[in-house]
mmCIF file of C-alpha atoms in Angstrom:
data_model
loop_
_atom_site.group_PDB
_atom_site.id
_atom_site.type_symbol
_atom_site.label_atom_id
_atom_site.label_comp_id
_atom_site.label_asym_id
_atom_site.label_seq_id
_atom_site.Cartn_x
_atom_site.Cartn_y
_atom_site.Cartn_z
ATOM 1 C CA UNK A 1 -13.879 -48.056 25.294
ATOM 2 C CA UNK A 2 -11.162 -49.640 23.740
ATOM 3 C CA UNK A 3 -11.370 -48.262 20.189
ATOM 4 C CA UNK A 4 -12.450 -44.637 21.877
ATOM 5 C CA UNK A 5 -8.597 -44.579 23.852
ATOM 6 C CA UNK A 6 -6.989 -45.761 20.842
ATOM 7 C CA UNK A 7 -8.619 -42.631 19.086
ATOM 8 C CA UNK A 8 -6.755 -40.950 21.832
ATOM 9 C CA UNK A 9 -3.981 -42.023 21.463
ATOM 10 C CA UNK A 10 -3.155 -41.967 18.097
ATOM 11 C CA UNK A 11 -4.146 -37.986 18.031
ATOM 12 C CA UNK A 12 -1.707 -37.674 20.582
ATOM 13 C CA UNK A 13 1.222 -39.449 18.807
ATOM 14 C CA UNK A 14 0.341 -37.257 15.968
ATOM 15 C CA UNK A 15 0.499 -34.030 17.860
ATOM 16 C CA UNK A 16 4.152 -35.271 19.277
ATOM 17 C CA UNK A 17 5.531 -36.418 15.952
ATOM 18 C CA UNK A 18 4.692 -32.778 15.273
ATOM 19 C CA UNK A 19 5.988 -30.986 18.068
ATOM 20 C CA UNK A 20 8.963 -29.069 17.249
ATOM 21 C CA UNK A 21 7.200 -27.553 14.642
ATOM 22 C CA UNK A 22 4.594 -26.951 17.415
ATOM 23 C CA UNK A 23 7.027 -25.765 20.138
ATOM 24 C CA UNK A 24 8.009 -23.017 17.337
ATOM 25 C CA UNK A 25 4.503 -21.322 16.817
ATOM 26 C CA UNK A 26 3.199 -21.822 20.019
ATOM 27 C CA UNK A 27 4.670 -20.511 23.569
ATOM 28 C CA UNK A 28 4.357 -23.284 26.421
ATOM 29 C CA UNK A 29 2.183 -20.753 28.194
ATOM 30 C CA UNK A 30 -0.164 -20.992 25.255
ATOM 31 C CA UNK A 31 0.064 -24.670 24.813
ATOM 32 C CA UNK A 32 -0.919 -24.682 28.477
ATOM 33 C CA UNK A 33 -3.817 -22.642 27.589
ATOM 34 C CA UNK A 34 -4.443 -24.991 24.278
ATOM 35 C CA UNK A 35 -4.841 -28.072 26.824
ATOM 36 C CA UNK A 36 -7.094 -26.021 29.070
ATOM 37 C CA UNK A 37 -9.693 -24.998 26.345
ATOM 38 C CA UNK A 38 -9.666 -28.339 24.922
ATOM 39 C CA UNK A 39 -10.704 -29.892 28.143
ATOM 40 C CA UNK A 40 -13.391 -27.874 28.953
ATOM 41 C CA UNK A 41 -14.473 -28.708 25.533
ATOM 42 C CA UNK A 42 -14.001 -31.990 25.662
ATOM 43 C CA UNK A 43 -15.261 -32.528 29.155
ATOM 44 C CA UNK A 44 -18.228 -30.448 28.214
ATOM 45 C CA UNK A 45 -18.746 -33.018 25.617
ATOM 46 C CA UNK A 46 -18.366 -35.917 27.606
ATOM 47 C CA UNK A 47 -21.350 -34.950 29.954
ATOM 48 C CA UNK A 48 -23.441 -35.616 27.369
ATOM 49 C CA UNK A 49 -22.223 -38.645 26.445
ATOM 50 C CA UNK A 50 -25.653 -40.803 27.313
ATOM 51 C CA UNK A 51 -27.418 -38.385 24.389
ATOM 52 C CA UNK A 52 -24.750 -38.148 21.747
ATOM 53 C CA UNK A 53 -23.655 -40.083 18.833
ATOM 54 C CA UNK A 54 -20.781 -42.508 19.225
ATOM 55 C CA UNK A 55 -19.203 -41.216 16.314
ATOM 56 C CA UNK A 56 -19.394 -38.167 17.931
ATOM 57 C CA UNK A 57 -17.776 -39.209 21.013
ATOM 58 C CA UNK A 58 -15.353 -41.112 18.765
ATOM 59 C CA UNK A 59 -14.391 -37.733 17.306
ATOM 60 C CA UNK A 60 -14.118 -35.993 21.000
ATOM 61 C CA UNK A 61 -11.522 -38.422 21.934
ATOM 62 C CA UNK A 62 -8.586 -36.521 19.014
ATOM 63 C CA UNK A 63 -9.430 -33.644 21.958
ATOM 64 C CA UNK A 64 -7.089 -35.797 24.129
ATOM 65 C CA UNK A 65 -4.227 -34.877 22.234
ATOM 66 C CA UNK A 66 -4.993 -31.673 23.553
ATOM 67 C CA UNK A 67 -5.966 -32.413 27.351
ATOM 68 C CA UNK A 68 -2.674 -34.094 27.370
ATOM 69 C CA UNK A 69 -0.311 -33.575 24.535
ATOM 70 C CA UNK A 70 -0.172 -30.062 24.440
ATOM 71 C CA UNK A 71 -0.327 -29.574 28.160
ATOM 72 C CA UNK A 72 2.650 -31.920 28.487
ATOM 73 C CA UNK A 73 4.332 -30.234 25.578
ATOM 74 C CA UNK A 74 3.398 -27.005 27.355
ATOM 75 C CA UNK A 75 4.876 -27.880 30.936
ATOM 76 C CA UNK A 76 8.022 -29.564 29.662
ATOM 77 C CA UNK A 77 8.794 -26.439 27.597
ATOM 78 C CA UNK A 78 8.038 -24.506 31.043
ATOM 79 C CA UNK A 79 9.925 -26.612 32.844
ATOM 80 C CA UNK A 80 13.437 -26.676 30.521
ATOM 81 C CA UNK A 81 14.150 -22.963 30.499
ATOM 82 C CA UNK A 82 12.288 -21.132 33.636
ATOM 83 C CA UNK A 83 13.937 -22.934 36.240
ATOM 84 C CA UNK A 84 17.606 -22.426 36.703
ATOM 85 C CA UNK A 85 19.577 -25.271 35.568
ATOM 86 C CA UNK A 86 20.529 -27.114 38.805
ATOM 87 C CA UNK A 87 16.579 -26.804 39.563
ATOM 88 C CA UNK A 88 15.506 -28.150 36.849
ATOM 89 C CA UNK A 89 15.409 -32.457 37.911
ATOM 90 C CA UNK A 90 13.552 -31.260 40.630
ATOM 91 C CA UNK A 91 11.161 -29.231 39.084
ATOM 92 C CA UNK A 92 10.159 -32.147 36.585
ATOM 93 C CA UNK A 93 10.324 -34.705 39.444
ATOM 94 C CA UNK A 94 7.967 -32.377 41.498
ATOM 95 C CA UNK A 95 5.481 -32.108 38.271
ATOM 96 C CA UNK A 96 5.381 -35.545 37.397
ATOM 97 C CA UNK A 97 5.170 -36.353 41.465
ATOM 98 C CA UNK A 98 2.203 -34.061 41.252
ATOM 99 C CA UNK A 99 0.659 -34.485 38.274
ATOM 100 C CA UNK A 100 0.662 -38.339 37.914
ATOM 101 C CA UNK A 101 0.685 -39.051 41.512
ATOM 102 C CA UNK A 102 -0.884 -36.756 43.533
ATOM 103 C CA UNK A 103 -3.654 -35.103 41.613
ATOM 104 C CA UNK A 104 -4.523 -38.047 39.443
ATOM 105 C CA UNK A 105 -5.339 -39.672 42.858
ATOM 106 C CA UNK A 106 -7.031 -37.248 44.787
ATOM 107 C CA UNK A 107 -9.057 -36.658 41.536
ATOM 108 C CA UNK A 108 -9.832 -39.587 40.639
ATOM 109 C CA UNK A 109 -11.349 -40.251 44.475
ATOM 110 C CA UNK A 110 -13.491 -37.148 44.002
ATOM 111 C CA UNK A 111 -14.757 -37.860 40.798
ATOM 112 C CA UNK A 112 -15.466 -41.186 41.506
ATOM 113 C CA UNK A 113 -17.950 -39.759 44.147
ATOM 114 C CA UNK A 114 -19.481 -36.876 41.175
ATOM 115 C CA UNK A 115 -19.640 -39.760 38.793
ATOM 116 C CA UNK A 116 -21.502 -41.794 41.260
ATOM 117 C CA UNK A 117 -23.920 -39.070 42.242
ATOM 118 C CA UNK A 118 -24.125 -37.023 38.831
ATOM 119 C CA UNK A 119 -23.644 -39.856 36.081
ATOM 120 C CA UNK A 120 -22.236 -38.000 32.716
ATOM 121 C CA UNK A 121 -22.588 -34.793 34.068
ATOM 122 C CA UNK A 122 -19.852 -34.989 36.683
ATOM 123 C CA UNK A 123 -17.731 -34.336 33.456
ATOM 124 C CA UNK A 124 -19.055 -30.721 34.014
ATOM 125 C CA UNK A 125 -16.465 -30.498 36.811
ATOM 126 C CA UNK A 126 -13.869 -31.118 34.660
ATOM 127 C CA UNK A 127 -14.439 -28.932 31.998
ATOM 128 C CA UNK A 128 -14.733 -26.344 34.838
ATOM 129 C CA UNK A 129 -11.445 -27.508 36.069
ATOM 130 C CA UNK A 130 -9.957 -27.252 32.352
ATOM 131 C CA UNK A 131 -11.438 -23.464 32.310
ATOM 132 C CA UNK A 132 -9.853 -22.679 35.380
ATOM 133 C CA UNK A 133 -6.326 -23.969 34.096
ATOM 134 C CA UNK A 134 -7.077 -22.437 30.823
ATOM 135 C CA UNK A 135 -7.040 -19.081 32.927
ATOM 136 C CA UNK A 136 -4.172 -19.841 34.747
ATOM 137 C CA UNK A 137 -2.355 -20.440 31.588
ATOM 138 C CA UNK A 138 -3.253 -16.680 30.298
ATOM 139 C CA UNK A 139 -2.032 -15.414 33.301
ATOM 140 C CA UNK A 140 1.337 -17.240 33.082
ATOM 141 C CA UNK A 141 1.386 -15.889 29.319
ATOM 142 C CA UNK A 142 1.021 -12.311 30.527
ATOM 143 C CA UNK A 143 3.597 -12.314 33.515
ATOM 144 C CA UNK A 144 6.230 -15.230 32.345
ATOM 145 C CA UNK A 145 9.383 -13.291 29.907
ATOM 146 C CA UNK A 146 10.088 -16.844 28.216
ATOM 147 C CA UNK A 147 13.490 -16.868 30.451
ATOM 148 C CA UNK A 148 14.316 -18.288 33.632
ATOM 149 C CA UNK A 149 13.026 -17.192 36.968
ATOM 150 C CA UNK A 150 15.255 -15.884 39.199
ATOM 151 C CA UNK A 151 14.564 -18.242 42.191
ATOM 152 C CA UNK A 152 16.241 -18.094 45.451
ATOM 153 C CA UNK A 153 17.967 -21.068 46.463
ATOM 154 C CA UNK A 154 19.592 -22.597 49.761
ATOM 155 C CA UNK A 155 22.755 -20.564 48.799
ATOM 156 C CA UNK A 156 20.933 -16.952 48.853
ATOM 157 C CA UNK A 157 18.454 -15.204 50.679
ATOM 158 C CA UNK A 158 16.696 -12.254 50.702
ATOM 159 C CA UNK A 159 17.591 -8.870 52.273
ATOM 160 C CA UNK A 160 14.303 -6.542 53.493
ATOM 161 C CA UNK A 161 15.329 -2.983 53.308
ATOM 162 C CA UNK A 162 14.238 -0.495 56.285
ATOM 163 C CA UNK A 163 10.482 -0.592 54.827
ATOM 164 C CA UNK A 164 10.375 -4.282 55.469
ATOM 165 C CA UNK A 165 10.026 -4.866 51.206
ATOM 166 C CA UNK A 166 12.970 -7.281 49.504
ATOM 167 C CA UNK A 167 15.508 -5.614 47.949
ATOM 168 C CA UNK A 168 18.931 -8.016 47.383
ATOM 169 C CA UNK A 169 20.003 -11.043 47.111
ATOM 170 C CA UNK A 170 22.718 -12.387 48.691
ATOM 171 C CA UNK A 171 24.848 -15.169 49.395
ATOM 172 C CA UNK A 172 24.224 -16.579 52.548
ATOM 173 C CA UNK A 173 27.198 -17.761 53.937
ATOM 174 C CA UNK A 174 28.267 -14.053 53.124
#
């Protein structure tokens, strides 16, 4: 286990020595998307990790460079230009409060229970749950400029025309 993380990690290191050249070719949508096919792959992989090769599954582990490295390269890119500046501390704090907090618990519980029940081929989940963010990622690719959002803060709100549909905004203490 110990050599197969190493793996891991080295692929990652590699992939962030290299990413500004990354961050150039590839849109943090798309790195997004990058992360997501990679984990259904390797996720896929890992549920058949009682059949395979060890070199094999020696080999998935560079995927983790994906899985992680290029999703984190991929939000933090999201995260420095599409929220306005004086949003943007929260909006990593929120991400990492998420991410590494919330989600890694409440998955880690569930598949826990799959892995308990299922053996190797709880990993299935996974890779569904990669192919799901790999989707979400296209979508944020299609409808995201590569600018920041305008997002209404505790300063403005939003004024519904006679047809009930948001037309300005304006200051609130206006």
């Amino acid at each position: 286990v110990g050599l197969f993380w190493a793996i891991g990690v080295v692929a990652e290191i590699v992939l962030f020595a290299a990413s500004p050249t990354v961050a150039k070719v590839l849109s943090p949508p798309l790195l997004l998307w990058v992360g997501g096919v990679a984990g259904a792959l390797r996720w896929s992989i890992m549920s058949m990790c009682d059949v395979l090769p060890l070199p094999l599954m020696a080999a998935n582990q560079v995927l983790h460079a994906f899985t992680f490295g290029a999703v984190h390269l991929g939000a933090m890119g999201f995260l420095a230009v599409a929220p306005p500046p004086t949003l943007r501390s929260t909006a990593q704090g929120t991400y990492g409060a998420m991410t590494d907090g919330v989600m890694m618990g409440l998955m880690t519980t569930i598949f826990a229970a799959l892995f308990s029940q299922y053996k190797a081929k709880a990993f299935l989940a996974a890779g569904a749950l990669s192919a799901v963010g790999s989707v979400g990622a296209l979508v944020l690719s299609r409808v995201w400029t590569g600018t920041q959002l305008e997002i209404a803060t505790e300063d403005t709100l939003p004024v519904a025309d006679n047809d009930g549909r948001a037309t300005t905004v304006v200051s609130a203490a206006a």
